[in-house]
């Protein structure tokens, strides 16, 4: 074992989020994966799930998830179905840091909210960090510069979102099998998606005003990875002012790119990047904000590794600097 390495565990490693965390950790200069856990996959080797994995990681055996039998690790990535992780994670010893990629601890007491490009100082050195949901990751990064500069009304935001099918996890979330998703567009979660409360809280924190009118409608589109959010907002600003505000807001951020042209999902594929852009017409009291992320990158494992870097006092870009996949 490398003396300088930080010992890492991943629970939920056979899933899409856990698998992407594995891919990033396998290429990380300071993280060493020493513990992999799950439920149905317990007893199998990583190579049974990830045939391209190099030795010696390929031979690591997945264990049955139990906080009581954790080996000596420094940090655990939890990538479990939302609703199933809180009770077990509460039993993880305090000296083991946790990044929860699932939804059980967002804005929960004792957990920092891991919107790493907006609030890095709230994450640095923490031991319990909740990753944002994938849609909030894209939406909040596009909104933050506008809200922080009072360019839009926080109470009047409509988010129209499109996601790739991997957002529903390896099991496809029930109705998202290939034949039902291919050549099809599927709206879902109208008025009640689980990401609403998280986005309301963030909008209110950034603006200081109520986010009472938030509307959020996700759509499943037939692609594997990627999220594009189009946000319709009220404000009498200009395109130029929005772009300027965002460039200055993200001046220190490696991972958020502000573009003149509307971003596309493939721009972020396989990376921890987020792309944001804006169009505004003051005569129509209209601001359109756009955000793009890879749901498994900035939307899940990429942001989780960025958070882990901040928690461990590393450079936040460690292990995250490879280019997106194109085409
Ligand atoms: N997919 C995405 O784009 C994003 C996902 N998320 C969140 O990340 C979490 C994981 O999602 P995702 O990877 O897509 O889901 P998957 O369905 O692909 O994977 C779920 C994982 O959880 C494990 N698991 C399920 N139940 C248990 C249990 N009782 N004990 C131990 N392990 C268990 C499974 O292991 P096994 O095979 O061994 O049973 C599997 O590895 C969810 O909370 C999801 O909402 C967040 C942002 C984006
Ligand atoms: C396509 C699809 O089903 N996507 C998921 C989002 C994945 C995610 O971010 O979920 P958590 O909040 O549980 O972490 C959904 O809409 O619920």
mmCIF file of C-alpha atoms and ligand atoms in Angstrom:
data_model
loop_
_atom_site.group_PDB
_atom_site.id
_atom_site.type_symbol
_atom_site.label_atom_id
_atom_site.label_comp_id
_atom_site.label_asym_id
_atom_site.label_seq_id
_atom_site.Cartn_x
_atom_site.Cartn_y
_atom_site.Cartn_z
ATOM 1 C CA UNK A 1 0.000 0.000 0.000
ATOM 2 C CA UNK A 2 1.213 3.497 -0.843
ATOM 3 C CA UNK A 3 2.149 5.278 2.445
ATOM 4 C CA UNK A 4 0.629 8.552 1.254
ATOM 5 C CA UNK A 5 -2.670 7.093 0.061
ATOM 6 C CA UNK A 6 -6.070 7.894 1.514
ATOM 7 C CA UNK A 7 -7.985 4.636 2.034
ATOM 8 C CA UNK A 8 -11.335 4.661 0.305
ATOM 9 C CA UNK A 9 -14.482 2.541 0.498
ATOM 10 C CA UNK A 10 -17.453 2.524 -1.878
ATOM 11 C CA UNK A 11 -20.799 1.027 -0.927
ATOM 12 C CA UNK A 12 -23.130 0.554 -3.893
ATOM 13 C CA UNK A 13 -20.159 -0.067 -6.177
ATOM 14 C CA UNK A 14 -22.049 -2.300 -8.621
ATOM 15 C CA UNK A 15 -24.467 0.536 -9.464
ATOM 16 C CA UNK A 16 -24.030 3.354 -11.977
ATOM 17 C CA UNK A 17 -23.080 6.001 -9.408
ATOM 18 C CA UNK A 18 -20.764 3.677 -7.478
ATOM 19 C CA UNK A 19 -19.188 2.404 -10.702
ATOM 20 C CA UNK A 20 -18.415 5.928 -11.861
ATOM 21 C CA UNK A 21 -16.867 6.662 -8.450
ATOM 22 C CA UNK A 22 -14.724 3.539 -8.929
ATOM 23 C CA UNK A 23 -13.583 4.745 -12.373
ATOM 24 C CA UNK A 24 -12.532 8.129 -10.964
ATOM 25 C CA UNK A 25 -10.855 6.678 -7.862
ATOM 26 C CA UNK A 26 -8.909 4.175 -10.003
ATOM 27 C CA UNK A 27 -7.226 7.184 -11.648
ATOM 28 C CA UNK A 28 -6.882 9.362 -8.528
ATOM 29 C CA UNK A 29 -3.338 10.227 -7.384
ATOM 30 C CA UNK A 30 -4.040 9.949 -3.616
ATOM 31 C CA UNK A 31 -7.089 7.697 -3.222
ATOM 32 C CA UNK A 32 -6.717 3.944 -2.892
ATOM 33 C CA UNK A 33 -9.825 1.770 -3.000
ATOM 34 C CA UNK A 34 -9.572 -0.847 -0.239
ATOM 35 C CA UNK A 35 -13.246 -1.639 0.453
ATOM 36 C CA UNK A 36 -16.149 -2.343 -1.889
ATOM 37 C CA UNK A 37 -19.617 -3.262 -0.641
ATOM 38 C CA UNK A 38 -23.135 -3.971 -1.788
ATOM 39 C CA UNK A 39 -26.044 -6.311 -1.329
ATOM 40 C CA UNK A 40 -26.814 -8.630 -4.254
ATOM 41 C CA UNK A 41 -23.295 -8.298 -5.670
ATOM 42 C CA UNK A 42 -21.614 -9.346 -2.398
ATOM 43 C CA UNK A 43 -19.177 -12.217 -2.898
ATOM 44 C CA UNK A 44 -18.342 -11.347 -6.505
ATOM 45 C CA UNK A 45 -15.147 -9.628 -7.662
ATOM 46 C CA UNK A 46 -14.981 -6.157 -9.176
ATOM 47 C CA UNK A 47 -13.843 -7.674 -12.478
ATOM 48 C CA UNK A 48 -17.160 -9.541 -12.683
ATOM 49 C CA UNK A 49 -18.872 -6.134 -12.994
ATOM 50 C CA UNK A 50 -16.131 -4.042 -14.612
ATOM 51 C CA UNK A 51 -14.222 -6.256 -17.084
ATOM 52 C CA UNK A 52 -11.896 -3.391 -18.060
ATOM 53 C CA UNK A 53 -10.600 -2.789 -14.545
ATOM 54 C CA UNK A 54 -6.804 -3.227 -14.165
ATOM 55 C CA UNK A 55 -5.089 -5.411 -11.537
ATOM 56 C CA UNK A 56 -4.981 -5.418 -8.548
ATOM 57 C CA UNK A 57 -8.365 -3.635 -8.196
ATOM 58 C CA UNK A 58 -9.991 -6.202 -10.482
ATOM 59 C CA UNK A 59 -9.574 -8.927 -7.836
ATOM 60 C CA UNK A 60 -11.145 -6.958 -4.943
ATOM 61 C CA UNK A 61 -14.125 -8.901 -3.581
ATOM 62 C CA UNK A 62 -17.372 -7.008 -2.895
ATOM 63 C CA UNK A 63 -18.467 -7.430 0.716
ATOM 64 C CA UNK A 64 -21.910 -7.384 2.273
ATOM 65 C CA UNK A 65 -22.535 -3.802 3.376
ATOM 66 C CA UNK A 66 -22.302 -3.429 7.129
ATOM 67 C CA UNK A 67 -20.875 -0.450 9.039
ATOM 68 C CA UNK A 68 -19.861 -2.836 11.824
ATOM 69 C CA UNK A 69 -17.386 -4.740 9.620
ATOM 70 C CA UNK A 70 -15.696 -1.793 7.899
ATOM 71 C CA UNK A 71 -11.937 -2.251 7.481
ATOM 72 C CA UNK A 72 -9.584 0.658 8.236
ATOM 73 C CA UNK A 73 -10.712 3.327 5.765
ATOM 74 C CA UNK A 74 -10.480 7.104 5.787
ATOM 75 C CA UNK A 75 -13.448 7.960 3.566
ATOM 76 C CA UNK A 76 -16.579 6.149 2.373
ATOM 77 C CA UNK A 77 -18.578 6.969 -0.745
ATOM 78 C CA UNK A 78 -22.187 5.814 -0.248
ATOM 79 C CA UNK A 79 -24.099 5.328 -3.489
ATOM 80 C CA UNK A 80 -27.244 3.596 -2.280
ATOM 81 C CA UNK A 81 -30.884 4.003 -3.288
ATOM 82 C CA UNK A 82 -32.347 7.111 -1.648
ATOM 83 C CA UNK A 83 -34.179 6.124 1.517
ATOM 84 C CA UNK A 84 -31.908 3.161 2.308
ATOM 85 C CA UNK A 85 -28.702 4.719 3.602
ATOM 86 C CA UNK A 86 -29.456 6.974 6.576
ATOM 87 C CA UNK A 87 -29.830 4.331 9.272
ATOM 88 C CA UNK A 88 -26.654 2.422 8.364
ATOM 89 C CA UNK A 89 -24.526 5.517 7.695
ATOM 90 C CA UNK A 90 -25.393 6.795 11.196
ATOM 91 C CA UNK A 91 -23.452 3.763 12.520
ATOM 92 C CA UNK A 92 -20.243 4.537 10.599
ATOM 93 C CA UNK A 93 -17.516 5.607 13.085
ATOM 94 C CA UNK A 94 -16.945 9.365 13.257
ATOM 95 C CA UNK A 95 -13.329 9.145 12.135
ATOM 96 C CA UNK A 96 -14.465 7.778 8.738
ATOM 97 C CA UNK A 97 -15.485 10.635 6.440
ATOM 98 C CA UNK A 98 -18.599 10.067 4.288
ATOM 99 C CA UNK A 99 -19.789 11.487 0.978
ATOM 100 C CA UNK A 100 -23.412 10.441 0.446
ATOM 101 C CA UNK A 101 -24.182 10.406 -3.284
ATOM 102 C CA UNK A 102 -27.807 9.430 -2.583
ATOM 103 C CA UNK A 103 -30.553 11.708 -1.378
ATOM 104 C CA UNK A 104 -30.878 10.908 2.333
ATOM 105 C CA UNK A 105 -28.797 13.747 3.808
ATOM 106 C CA UNK A 106 -29.286 16.807 1.614
ATOM 107 C CA UNK A 107 -29.697 19.786 3.950
ATOM 108 C CA UNK A 108 -29.867 17.324 6.875
ATOM 109 C CA UNK A 109 -28.518 18.345 10.296
ATOM 110 C CA UNK A 110 -24.840 17.508 10.711
ATOM 111 C CA UNK A 111 -24.261 17.225 6.949
ATOM 112 C CA UNK A 112 -22.709 19.887 4.706
ATOM 113 C CA UNK A 113 -24.491 20.371 1.383
ATOM 114 C CA UNK A 114 -21.902 19.528 -1.259
ATOM 115 C CA UNK A 115 -22.490 22.112 -3.970
ATOM 116 C CA UNK A 116 -18.740 22.266 -4.387
ATOM 117 C CA UNK A 117 -18.410 25.061 -6.956
ATOM 118 C CA UNK A 118 -20.647 27.441 -4.992
ATOM 119 C CA UNK A 119 -19.804 26.733 -1.342
ATOM 120 C CA UNK A 120 -16.348 25.072 -1.233
ATOM 121 C CA UNK A 121 -15.588 26.662 2.155
ATOM 122 C CA UNK A 122 -18.554 24.848 3.733
ATOM 123 C CA UNK A 123 -17.135 21.514 2.567
ATOM 124 C CA UNK A 124 -13.404 21.891 3.219
ATOM 125 C CA UNK A 125 -12.365 19.743 6.190
ATOM 126 C CA UNK A 126 -15.905 18.422 6.869
ATOM 127 C CA UNK A 127 -16.508 14.758 7.659
ATOM 128 C CA UNK A 128 -20.139 14.386 6.473
ATOM 129 C CA UNK A 129 -21.087 15.770 3.056
ATOM 130 C CA UNK A 130 -24.302 15.215 1.083
ATOM 131 C CA UNK A 131 -23.914 15.411 -2.687
ATOM 132 C CA UNK A 132 -26.643 17.412 -4.470
ATOM 133 C CA UNK A 133 -29.088 15.540 -6.702
ATOM 134 C CA UNK A 134 -28.274 15.437 -10.409
ATOM 135 C CA UNK A 135 -30.975 17.909 -11.540
ATOM 136 C CA UNK A 136 -30.156 20.330 -8.694
ATOM 137 C CA UNK A 137 -26.461 20.151 -9.621
ATOM 138 C CA UNK A 138 -27.216 21.472 -13.108
ATOM 139 C CA UNK A 139 -30.002 23.894 -12.142
ATOM 140 C CA UNK A 140 -28.339 25.462 -9.118
ATOM 141 C CA UNK A 141 -25.064 26.113 -10.938
ATOM 142 C CA UNK A 142 -26.955 27.946 -13.694
ATOM 143 C CA UNK A 143 -29.026 29.932 -11.179
ATOM 144 C CA UNK A 144 -26.389 30.834 -8.590
ATOM 145 C CA UNK A 145 -24.803 33.852 -10.359
ATOM 146 C CA UNK A 146 -28.225 35.288 -11.229
ATOM 147 C CA UNK A 147 -29.606 34.900 -7.700
ATOM 148 C CA UNK A 148 -26.445 36.119 -5.980
ATOM 149 C CA UNK A 149 -26.549 39.288 -8.122
ATOM 150 C CA UNK A 150 -30.326 39.872 -7.839
ATOM 151 C CA UNK A 151 -30.741 39.556 -11.605
ATOM 152 C CA UNK A 152 -33.876 37.378 -11.378
ATOM 153 C CA UNK A 153 -36.909 36.985 -9.095
ATOM 154 C CA UNK A 154 -36.404 33.919 -6.856
ATOM 155 C CA UNK A 155 -40.162 33.314 -6.647
ATOM 156 C CA UNK A 156 -40.685 32.899 -10.409
ATOM 157 C CA UNK A 157 -38.471 30.133 -11.767
ATOM 158 C CA UNK A 158 -39.576 27.373 -14.152
ATOM 159 C CA UNK A 159 -37.152 24.499 -14.769
ATOM 160 C CA UNK A 160 -37.618 22.287 -17.801
ATOM 161 C CA UNK A 161 -35.125 19.404 -17.553
ATOM 162 C CA UNK A 162 -33.991 16.545 -19.773
ATOM 163 C CA UNK A 163 -32.036 13.558 -18.495
ATOM 164 C CA UNK A 164 -30.322 10.488 -19.888
ATOM 165 C CA UNK A 165 -31.588 7.089 -18.782
ATOM 166 C CA UNK A 166 -28.585 6.265 -16.560
ATOM 167 C CA UNK A 167 -30.057 8.844 -14.162
ATOM 168 C CA UNK A 168 -32.512 6.155 -13.110
ATOM 169 C CA UNK A 169 -29.730 3.762 -12.075
ATOM 170 C CA UNK A 170 -28.766 0.301 -13.238
ATOM 171 C CA UNK A 171 -32.271 -1.065 -12.745
ATOM 172 C CA UNK A 172 -33.800 1.680 -14.882
ATOM 173 C CA UNK A 173 -36.159 2.862 -12.167
ATOM 174 C CA UNK A 174 -38.991 0.571 -13.225
ATOM 175 C CA UNK A 175 -40.439 1.922 -16.459
ATOM 176 C CA UNK A 176 -37.225 2.884 -18.263
ATOM 177 C CA UNK A 177 -36.341 -0.320 -20.152
ATOM 178 C CA UNK A 178 -34.763 0.055 -23.624
ATOM 179 C CA UNK A 179 -37.877 -0.658 -25.703
ATOM 180 C CA UNK A 180 -39.947 1.777 -23.650
ATOM 181 C CA UNK A 181 -37.301 4.539 -23.689
ATOM 182 C CA UNK A 182 -35.782 4.328 -27.189
ATOM 183 C CA UNK A 183 -37.342 6.825 -29.663
ATOM 184 C CA UNK A 184 -39.485 8.088 -26.794
ATOM 185 C CA UNK A 185 -39.697 11.214 -24.613
ATOM 186 C CA UNK A 186 -41.150 10.709 -21.151
ATOM 187 C CA UNK A 187 -42.122 13.504 -18.742
ATOM 188 C CA UNK A 188 -42.372 12.370 -15.113
ATOM 189 C CA UNK A 189 -42.509 13.547 -11.509
ATOM 190 C CA UNK A 190 -44.764 16.546 -12.275
ATOM 191 C CA UNK A 191 -45.242 18.943 -9.335
ATOM 192 C CA UNK A 192 -43.721 16.526 -6.813
ATOM 193 C CA UNK A 193 -40.229 15.471 -7.849
ATOM 194 C CA UNK A 194 -37.983 14.665 -4.863
ATOM 195 C CA UNK A 195 -35.461 17.310 -5.924
ATOM 196 C CA UNK A 196 -37.915 20.199 -5.377
ATOM 197 C CA UNK A 197 -37.252 20.805 -1.636
ATOM 198 C CA UNK A 198 -33.492 20.819 -2.135
ATOM 199 C CA UNK A 199 -33.725 23.366 -4.954
ATOM 200 C CA UNK A 200 -36.144 25.574 -2.998
ATOM 201 C CA UNK A 201 -33.694 25.669 -0.065
ATOM 202 C CA UNK A 202 -30.731 26.518 -2.285
ATOM 203 C CA UNK A 203 -32.597 29.267 -4.164
ATOM 204 C CA UNK A 204 -33.677 30.811 -0.877
ATOM 205 C CA UNK A 205 -30.150 30.640 0.562
ATOM 206 C CA UNK A 206 -28.632 32.242 -2.513
ATOM 207 C CA UNK A 207 -31.250 34.982 -2.927
ATOM 208 C CA UNK A 208 -32.568 35.618 0.575
ATOM 209 C CA UNK A 209 -36.093 35.557 -0.910
ATOM 210 C CA UNK A 210 -38.862 32.939 -1.116
ATOM 211 C CA UNK A 211 -38.805 30.351 -3.926
ATOM 212 C CA UNK A 212 -42.525 29.695 -3.623
ATOM 213 C CA UNK A 213 -43.285 29.595 -7.347
ATOM 214 C CA UNK A 214 -40.674 27.020 -8.371
ATOM 215 C CA UNK A 215 -41.847 24.701 -11.156
ATOM 216 C CA UNK A 216 -39.693 21.698 -12.120
ATOM 217 C CA UNK A 217 -40.521 19.144 -14.804
ATOM 218 C CA UNK A 218 -37.988 16.453 -15.749
ATOM 219 C CA UNK A 219 -38.130 14.495 -19.000
ATOM 220 C CA UNK A 220 -36.413 11.232 -19.833
ATOM 221 C CA UNK A 221 -34.726 11.307 -23.242
ATOM 222 C CA UNK A 222 -33.228 8.328 -25.107
ATOM 223 C CA UNK A 223 -29.558 8.903 -24.354
ATOM 224 C CA UNK A 224 -27.290 7.207 -21.848
ATOM 225 C CA UNK A 225 -25.730 10.150 -19.984
ATOM 226 C CA UNK A 226 -26.344 13.848 -19.645
ATOM 227 C CA UNK A 227 -28.657 16.488 -18.229
ATOM 228 C CA UNK A 228 -29.758 19.723 -19.873
ATOM 229 C CA UNK A 229 -31.847 22.137 -17.814
ATOM 230 C CA UNK A 230 -33.563 25.157 -19.362
ATOM 231 C CA UNK A 231 -34.672 27.638 -16.713
ATOM 232 C CA UNK A 232 -37.213 30.360 -17.458
ATOM 233 C CA UNK A 233 -36.883 33.280 -15.047
ATOM 234 C CA UNK A 234 -38.237 36.822 -14.566
ATOM 235 C CA UNK A 235 -35.796 39.758 -14.642
ATOM 236 C CA UNK A 236 -35.050 42.909 -16.623
ATOM 237 C CA UNK A 237 -31.385 42.240 -17.200
ATOM 238 C CA UNK A 238 -29.484 41.582 -20.447
ATOM 239 C CA UNK A 239 -27.704 38.547 -21.884
ATOM 240 C CA UNK A 240 -24.402 40.390 -21.564
ATOM 241 C CA UNK A 241 -25.002 41.177 -17.871
ATOM 242 C CA UNK A 242 -25.900 37.535 -17.106
ATOM 243 C CA UNK A 243 -22.796 36.195 -18.853
ATOM 244 C CA UNK A 244 -20.621 38.790 -17.106
ATOM 245 C CA UNK A 245 -22.106 37.944 -13.709
ATOM 246 C CA UNK A 246 -21.524 34.221 -14.270
ATOM 247 C CA UNK A 247 -17.939 34.696 -15.507
ATOM 248 C CA UNK A 248 -17.096 36.724 -12.463
ATOM 249 C CA UNK A 249 -18.975 34.341 -10.089
ATOM 250 C CA UNK A 250 -17.093 31.312 -11.453
ATOM 251 C CA UNK A 251 -13.750 33.044 -12.002
ATOM 252 C CA UNK A 252 -12.045 30.675 -9.513
ATOM 253 C CA UNK A 253 -13.911 27.533 -10.593
ATOM 254 C CA UNK A 254 -12.131 24.919 -12.695
ATOM 255 C CA UNK A 255 -15.270 22.964 -13.387
ATOM 256 C CA UNK A 256 -17.958 25.501 -14.348
ATOM 257 C CA UNK A 257 -17.627 26.854 -17.883
ATOM 258 C CA UNK A 258 -19.654 29.886 -18.977
ATOM 259 C CA UNK A 259 -20.371 29.801 -22.715
ATOM 260 C CA UNK A 260 -21.802 32.332 -25.166
ATOM 261 C CA UNK A 261 -23.561 29.556 -27.064
ATOM 262 C CA UNK A 262 -26.200 27.245 -25.554
ATOM 263 C CA UNK A 263 -24.443 24.164 -24.104
ATOM 264 C CA UNK A 264 -25.045 20.579 -25.218
ATOM 265 C CA UNK A 265 -25.082 17.432 -23.089
ATOM 266 C CA UNK A 266 -22.133 15.780 -24.846
ATOM 267 C CA UNK A 267 -19.869 18.677 -23.902
ATOM 268 C CA UNK A 268 -19.772 17.336 -20.318
ATOM 269 C CA UNK A 269 -19.929 13.589 -20.980
ATOM 270 C CA UNK A 270 -17.584 11.564 -18.758
ATOM 271 C CA UNK A 271 -16.333 14.655 -16.911
ATOM 272 C CA UNK A 272 -16.972 16.716 -13.784
ATOM 273 C CA UNK A 273 -17.618 19.820 -15.894
ATOM 274 C CA UNK A 274 -20.760 21.954 -15.852
ATOM 275 C CA UNK A 275 -21.624 24.371 -18.659
ATOM 276 C CA UNK A 276 -23.907 27.366 -18.118
ATOM 277 C CA UNK A 277 -25.189 30.002 -20.520
ATOM 278 C CA UNK A 278 -27.817 32.725 -20.664
ATOM 279 C CA UNK A 279 -30.162 34.689 -22.942
ATOM 280 C CA UNK A 280 -32.180 37.642 -21.644
ATOM 281 C CA UNK A 281 -34.657 40.139 -23.071
ATOM 282 C CA UNK A 282 -35.312 43.032 -20.655
ATOM 283 C CA UNK A 283 -38.295 44.217 -22.729
ATOM 284 C CA UNK A 284 -40.016 40.875 -22.073
ATOM 285 C CA UNK A 285 -38.893 40.606 -18.431
ATOM 286 C CA UNK A 286 -37.386 37.275 -19.453
ATOM 287 C CA UNK A 287 -34.136 35.507 -18.560
ATOM 288 C CA UNK A 288 -33.342 32.042 -19.900
ATOM 289 C CA UNK A 289 -30.579 30.157 -18.083
ATOM 290 C CA UNK A 290 -29.142 26.874 -19.360
ATOM 291 C CA UNK A 291 -27.139 24.264 -17.500
ATOM 292 C CA UNK A 292 -25.483 21.040 -18.671
ATOM 293 C CA UNK A 293 -23.832 18.305 -16.606
ATOM 294 C CA UNK A 294 -23.143 14.594 -16.911
ATOM 295 C CA UNK A 295 -25.605 13.113 -14.393
ATOM 296 C CA UNK A 296 -22.927 10.603 -13.335
ATOM 297 C CA UNK A 297 -20.161 13.274 -13.325
ATOM 298 C CA UNK A 298 -20.999 16.640 -11.778
ATOM 299 C CA UNK A 299 -24.442 15.102 -11.078
ATOM 300 C CA UNK A 300 -23.018 12.294 -8.914
ATOM 301 C CA UNK A 301 -19.524 10.734 -8.742
ATOM 302 C CA UNK A 302 -17.514 13.658 -10.167
ATOM 303 C CA UNK A 303 -18.923 16.095 -7.630
ATOM 304 C CA UNK A 304 -18.520 13.396 -4.936
ATOM 305 C CA UNK A 305 -14.783 13.113 -5.664
ATOM 306 C CA UNK A 306 -14.478 16.925 -5.759
ATOM 307 C CA UNK A 307 -16.158 17.014 -2.329
ATOM 308 C CA UNK A 308 -13.887 14.251 -1.033
ATOM 309 C CA UNK A 309 -10.839 16.205 -2.221
ATOM 310 C CA UNK A 310 -12.041 19.271 -0.296
ATOM 311 C CA UNK A 311 -12.799 17.172 2.813
ATOM 312 C CA UNK A 312 -9.294 15.633 2.733
ATOM 313 C CA UNK A 313 -7.457 18.928 2.145
ATOM 314 C CA UNK A 314 -6.379 17.954 -1.389
ATOM 315 C CA UNK A 315 -6.554 20.053 -4.517
ATOM 316 C CA UNK A 316 -10.209 19.883 -5.588
ATOM 317 C CA UNK A 317 -9.174 18.942 -9.121
ATOM 318 C CA UNK A 318 -7.223 15.778 -8.156
ATOM 319 C CA UNK A 319 -8.414 12.830 -10.226
ATOM 320 C CA UNK A 320 -10.891 14.980 -12.163
ATOM 321 C CA UNK A 321 -8.844 16.570 -14.898
ATOM 322 C CA UNK A 322 -9.463 14.256 -17.846
ATOM 323 C CA UNK A 323 -11.314 15.697 -20.819
ATOM 324 C CA UNK A 324 -14.914 14.802 -21.645
ATOM 325 C CA UNK A 325 -15.606 12.050 -24.166
ATOM 326 C CA UNK A 326 -16.354 13.280 -27.686
ATOM 327 C CA UNK A 327 -18.334 12.447 -29.736
HETATM 328 N N1 LIG B 1 -27.675 7.522 -11.578
HETATM 329 C C1 LIG B 1 -27.486 8.827 -11.440
HETATM 330 O O1 LIG B 1 -27.285 9.556 -12.442
HETATM 331 C C2 LIG B 1 -27.507 9.464 -10.099
HETATM 332 C C3 LIG B 1 -27.800 8.752 -8.952
HETATM 333 N N2 LIG B 1 -27.844 9.393 -7.741
HETATM 334 C C4 LIG B 1 -28.180 8.666 -6.535
HETATM 335 O O2 LIG B 1 -27.131 7.749 -6.225
HETATM 336 C C5 LIG B 1 -27.658 6.598 -5.579
HETATM 337 C C6 LIG B 1 -27.259 5.373 -6.378
HETATM 338 O O3 LIG B 1 -27.832 5.476 -7.672
HETATM 339 P P1 LIG B 1 -27.437 4.539 -8.877
HETATM 340 O O4 LIG B 1 -26.014 4.170 -8.795
HETATM 341 O O5 LIG B 1 -27.957 5.182 -10.083
HETATM 342 O O6 LIG B 1 -28.314 3.242 -8.525
HETATM 343 P P2 LIG B 1 -28.144 1.753 -9.031
HETATM 344 O O7 LIG B 1 -29.498 1.148 -8.961
HETATM 345 O O8 LIG B 1 -27.410 1.710 -10.311
HETATM 346 O O9 LIG B 1 -27.216 1.078 -7.909
HETATM 347 C C7 LIG B 1 -27.676 0.902 -6.603
HETATM 348 C C8 LIG B 1 -26.566 0.286 -5.778
HETATM 349 O O10 LIG B 1 -27.009 0.185 -4.439
HETATM 350 C C9 LIG B 1 -26.679 -1.109 -3.951
HETATM 351 N N3 LIG B 1 -27.681 -1.468 -2.937
HETATM 352 C C10 LIG B 1 -29.026 -1.426 -3.033
HETATM 353 N N4 LIG B 1 -29.590 -1.778 -1.869
HETATM 354 C C11 LIG B 1 -28.567 -2.055 -1.015
HETATM 355 C C12 LIG B 1 -28.486 -2.476 0.350
HETATM 356 N N5 LIG B 1 -29.583 -2.693 1.071
HETATM 357 N N6 LIG B 1 -27.263 -2.665 0.893
HETATM 358 C C13 LIG B 1 -26.144 -2.462 0.172
HETATM 359 N N7 LIG B 1 -26.152 -2.066 -1.121
HETATM 360 C C14 LIG B 1 -27.357 -1.874 -1.694
HETATM 361 C C15 LIG B 1 -26.694 -2.022 -5.140
HETATM 362 O O11 LIG B 1 -25.821 -3.076 -4.843
HETATM 363 P P3 LIG B 1 -26.027 -4.630 -5.251
HETATM 364 O O12 LIG B 1 -25.947 -4.721 -6.738
HETATM 365 O O13 LIG B 1 -24.868 -5.286 -4.580
HETATM 366 O O14 LIG B 1 -27.345 -5.061 -4.683
HETATM 367 C C16 LIG B 1 -26.137 -1.096 -6.233
HETATM 368 O O15 LIG B 1 -24.732 -1.157 -6.206
HETATM 369 C C17 LIG B 1 -29.170 6.823 -5.511
HETATM 370 O O16 LIG B 1 -29.500 7.402 -4.286
HETATM 371 C C18 LIG B 1 -29.423 7.792 -6.650
HETATM 372 O O17 LIG B 1 -30.595 8.472 -6.479
HETATM 373 C C19 LIG B 1 -27.531 10.708 -7.623
HETATM 374 C C20 LIG B 1 -27.218 11.451 -8.715
HETATM 375 C C21 LIG B 1 -27.215 10.892 -10.042
HETATM 376 C C1 LIG B 2 -33.962 9.437 -14.803
HETATM 377 C C2 LIG B 2 -34.168 9.438 -13.322
HETATM 378 O O1 LIG B 2 -34.982 8.692 -12.803
HETATM 379 N N1 LIG B 2 -33.430 10.280 -12.602
HETATM 380 C C3 LIG B 2 -33.518 10.372 -11.178
HETATM 381 C C4 LIG B 2 -32.517 11.358 -10.656
HETATM 382 C C5 LIG B 2 -31.320 10.727 -10.007
HETATM 383 C C6 LIG B 2 -30.910 11.466 -8.734
HETATM 384 O O2 LIG B 2 -30.234 12.451 -8.655
HETATM 385 O O3 LIG B 2 -31.493 10.915 -7.664
HETATM 386 P P1 LIG B 2 -31.349 11.157 -6.094
HETATM 387 O O4 LIG B 2 -31.935 12.456 -5.758
HETATM 388 O O5 LIG B 2 -32.131 10.051 -5.477
HETATM 389 O O6 LIG B 2 -29.909 11.090 -5.763
HETATM 390 C C7 LIG B 2 -34.892 10.893 -10.750
HETATM 391 O O7 LIG B 2 -35.494 11.678 -11.456
HETATM 392 O O8 LIG B 2 -35.254 10.602 -9.600
#
